[in-house]
PDB file of C-alpha atoms in Angstrom:
ATOM      1  CA  UNK A  11      12.566 106.767  94.016  1.00  0.00           C
ATOM      2  CA  UNK A  12      15.770 106.056  95.794  1.00  0.00           C
ATOM      3  CA  UNK A  13      19.219 107.795  95.475  1.00  0.00           C
ATOM      4  CA  UNK A  14      22.419 108.157  97.216  1.00  0.00           C
ATOM      5  CA  UNK A  15      25.907 109.513  96.756  1.00  0.00           C
ATOM      6  CA  UNK A  16      29.378 108.518  98.131  1.00  0.00           C
ATOM      7  CA  UNK A  17      32.865 110.152  97.819  1.00  0.00           C
ATOM      8  CA  UNK A  18      35.570 107.477  97.357  1.00  0.00           C
ATOM      9  CA  UNK A  19      39.046 106.895  96.273  1.00  0.00           C
ATOM     10  CA  UNK A  20      38.713 104.008  93.991  1.00  0.00           C
ATOM     11  CA  UNK A  21      40.311 102.293  90.870  1.00  0.00           C
ATOM     12  CA  UNK A  22      39.180 103.802  87.703  1.00  0.00           C
ATOM     13  CA  UNK A  23      39.921 100.902  85.244  1.00  0.00           C
ATOM     14  CA  UNK A  24      40.140  97.234  85.492  1.00  0.00           C
ATOM     15  CA  UNK A  25      43.631  95.780  86.043  1.00  0.00           C
ATOM     16  CA  UNK A  26      45.122  99.267  86.870  1.00  0.00           C
ATOM     17  CA  UNK A  27      46.526 100.319  90.176  1.00  0.00           C
ATOM     18  CA  UNK A  28      45.719 104.091  89.484  1.00  0.00           C
ATOM     19  CA  UNK A  29      43.313 105.537  92.002  1.00  0.00           C
ATOM     20  CA  UNK A  30      40.959 108.488  91.486  1.00  0.00           C
ATOM     21  CA  UNK A  31      38.982 110.582  93.805  1.00  0.00           C
ATOM     22  CA  UNK A  32      35.309 110.677  92.704  1.00  0.00           C
ATOM     23  CA  UNK A  33      31.635 111.051  93.683  1.00  0.00           C
ATOM     24  CA  UNK A  34      29.616 107.972  92.795  1.00  0.00           C
ATOM     25  CA  UNK A  35      25.900 108.343  92.582  1.00  0.00           C
ATOM     26  CA  UNK A  36      23.105 106.045  92.240  1.00  0.00           C
ATOM     27  CA  UNK A  37      19.423 106.724  91.357  1.00  0.00           C
ATOM     28  CA  UNK A  38      17.062 103.944  91.245  1.00  0.00           C
ATOM     29  CA  UNK A  39      13.900 104.764  89.250  1.00  0.00           C
ATOM     30  CA  UNK A  40      10.783 103.058  88.035  1.00  0.00           C
ATOM     31  CA  UNK A  41      12.439 102.450  84.700  1.00  0.00           C
ATOM     32  CA  UNK A  42      15.954 101.512  85.597  1.00  0.00           C
ATOM     33  CA  UNK A  43      19.200 102.567  87.336  1.00  0.00           C
ATOM     34  CA  UNK A  44      21.410 105.572  86.793  1.00  0.00           C
ATOM     35  CA  UNK A  45      24.909 105.438  87.939  1.00  0.00           C
ATOM     36  CA  UNK A  46      26.936 108.661  87.997  1.00  0.00           C
ATOM     37  CA  UNK A  47      30.802 108.948  88.348  1.00  0.00           C
ATOM     38  CA  UNK A  48      32.284 112.417  88.657  1.00  0.00           C
ATOM     39  CA  UNK A  49      35.888 113.016  89.514  1.00  0.00           C
ATOM     40  CA  UNK A  50      37.039 115.465  92.103  1.00  0.00           C
ATOM     41  CA  UNK A  51      38.533 117.350  90.143  1.00  0.00           C
ATOM     42  CA  UNK A  52      36.852 116.218  86.875  1.00  0.00           C
ATOM     43  CA  UNK A  53      40.222 116.327  85.143  1.00  0.00           C
ATOM     44  CA  UNK A  54      42.305 113.403  86.478  1.00  0.00           C
ATOM     45  CA  UNK A  55      44.920 110.996  85.161  1.00  0.00           C
ATOM     46  CA  UNK A  56      44.676 112.999  81.743  1.00  0.00           C
ATOM     47  CA  UNK A  57      40.988 112.107  81.389  1.00  0.00           C
ATOM     48  CA  UNK A  58      37.703 113.807  81.938  1.00  0.00           C
ATOM     49  CA  UNK A  59      35.842 111.691  84.541  1.00  0.00           C
ATOM     50  CA  UNK A  60      32.165 112.666  84.201  1.00  0.00           C
ATOM     51  CA  UNK A  61      29.777 109.768  83.425  1.00  0.00           C
ATOM     52  CA  UNK A  62      26.126 109.258  83.728  1.00  0.00           C
ATOM     53  CA  UNK A  63      24.881 105.766  82.563  1.00  0.00           C
ATOM     54  CA  UNK A  64      21.392 104.451  82.472  1.00  0.00           C
ATOM     55  CA  UNK A  65      20.596 100.839  82.672  1.00  0.00           C
ATOM     56  CA  UNK A  66      16.912 100.256  81.864  1.00  0.00           C
ATOM     57  CA  UNK A  67      14.648  97.592  83.198  1.00  0.00           C
ATOM     58  CA  UNK A  68      11.129  98.799  81.993  1.00  0.00           C
ATOM     59  CA  UNK A  69       8.948  96.369  79.997  1.00  0.00           C
ATOM     60  CA  UNK A  70      10.749  95.265  76.771  1.00  0.00           C
ATOM     61  CA  UNK A  71      14.231  96.345  78.187  1.00  0.00           C
ATOM     62  CA  UNK A  72      16.882  93.887  78.917  1.00  0.00           C
ATOM     63  CA  UNK A  73      19.083  95.090  81.879  1.00  0.00           C
ATOM     64  CA  UNK A  74      21.590  92.293  81.608  1.00  0.00           C
ATOM     65  CA  UNK A  75      22.107  93.153  77.933  1.00  0.00           C
ATOM     66  CA  UNK A  76      22.655  96.965  78.883  1.00  0.00           C
ATOM     67  CA  UNK A  77      25.134  95.708  81.473  1.00  0.00           C
ATOM     68  CA  UNK A  78      26.928  93.676  78.946  1.00  0.00           C
ATOM     69  CA  UNK A  79      27.027  96.652  76.583  1.00  0.00           C
ATOM     70  CA  UNK A  80      28.535  98.712  79.306  1.00  0.00           C
ATOM     71  CA  UNK A  81      31.268  96.050  79.699  1.00  0.00           C
ATOM     72  CA  UNK A  82      31.931  95.992  76.004  1.00  0.00           C
ATOM     73  CA  UNK A  83      32.111  99.853  75.934  1.00  0.00           C
ATOM     74  CA  UNK A  84      34.795  99.819  78.756  1.00  0.00           C
ATOM     75  CA  UNK A  85      32.937 101.753  81.308  1.00  0.00           C
ATOM     76  CA  UNK A  86      34.892 102.655  84.493  1.00  0.00           C
ATOM     77  CA  UNK A  87      35.107 100.074  87.094  1.00  0.00           C
ATOM     78  CA  UNK A  88      32.951 101.921  89.771  1.00  0.00           C
ATOM     79  CA  UNK A  89      30.044 102.218  87.330  1.00  0.00           C
ATOM     80  CA  UNK A  90      30.242  98.566  86.440  1.00  0.00           C
ATOM     81  CA  UNK A  91      30.578  97.445  90.031  1.00  0.00           C
ATOM     82  CA  UNK A  92      27.348  99.318  91.071  1.00  0.00           C
ATOM     83  CA  UNK A  93      25.368  98.249  87.975  1.00  0.00           C
ATOM     84  CA  UNK A  94      26.474  94.682  88.525  1.00  0.00           C
ATOM     85  CA  UNK A  95      24.652  94.575  91.834  1.00  0.00           C
ATOM     86  CA  UNK A  96      21.374  95.115  89.933  1.00  0.00           C
ATOM     87  CA  UNK A  97      21.958  92.318  87.263  1.00  0.00           C
ATOM     88  CA  UNK A  98      19.668  89.429  87.393  1.00  0.00           C
ATOM     89  CA  UNK A  99      22.624  87.004  88.061  1.00  0.00           C
ATOM     90  CA  UNK A 100      23.852  88.978  91.000  1.00  0.00           C
ATOM     91  CA  UNK A 101      23.873  87.099  94.456  1.00  0.00           C
ATOM     92  CA  UNK A 102      22.522  90.423  95.901  1.00  0.00           C
ATOM     93  CA  UNK A 103      19.116  89.539  94.283  1.00  0.00           C
ATOM     94  CA  UNK A 104      17.727  93.105  94.230  1.00  0.00           C
ATOM     95  CA  UNK A 105      17.083  93.180  90.433  1.00  0.00           C
ATOM     96  CA  UNK A 106      13.839  91.436  90.766  1.00  0.00           C
ATOM     97  CA  UNK A 107      12.625  93.227  93.750  1.00  0.00           C
ATOM     98  CA  UNK A 108      13.194  96.676  92.361  1.00  0.00           C
ATOM     99  CA  UNK A 109      12.011  95.846  88.836  1.00  0.00           C
ATOM    100  CA  UNK A 110       8.663  94.188  90.058  1.00  0.00           C
ATOM    101  CA  UNK A 111       8.203  97.077  92.447  1.00  0.00           C
ATOM    102  CA  UNK A 112       8.718  99.604  89.582  1.00  0.00           C
ATOM    103  CA  UNK A 113       6.330  97.820  87.322  1.00  0.00           C
ATOM    104  CA  UNK A 114       3.605  97.811  90.073  1.00  0.00           C
ATOM    105  CA  UNK A 115       4.257 101.608  90.971  1.00  0.00           C
ATOM    106  CA  UNK A 116       4.023 102.483  87.313  1.00  0.00           C
ATOM    107  CA  UNK A 117       0.773 100.605  86.943  1.00  0.00           C
ATOM    108  CA  UNK A 118      -0.753 102.324  89.938  1.00  0.00           C
ATOM    109  CA  UNK A 119       0.484 105.685  88.869  1.00  0.00           C
ATOM    110  CA  UNK A 120      -1.112 105.101  85.370  1.00  0.00           C
TER     111      UNK A 120
END
């Protein structure tokens, strides 16, 4: 549906001054949001930086719960930052627009 990539120097973990060079990708689909974080190079700060996380919003799915699980798992800051923009409590208010559009598009395709 919509997707994009950006290369950034960003903090990797909360409350850490360590910066990594990474590609951050976003794919907004009918069933949810995929956020990708891939380091340039993949091995940095003694870790492998290669994540692809899915946050669903299809019928029966709870996006905010998926986001909370990501917080509890300790996902990297860039992934949580992007995912937060699509939560129902975000001031950006894009969650409702994309979710409803996804439901209608799925119904039309069905």
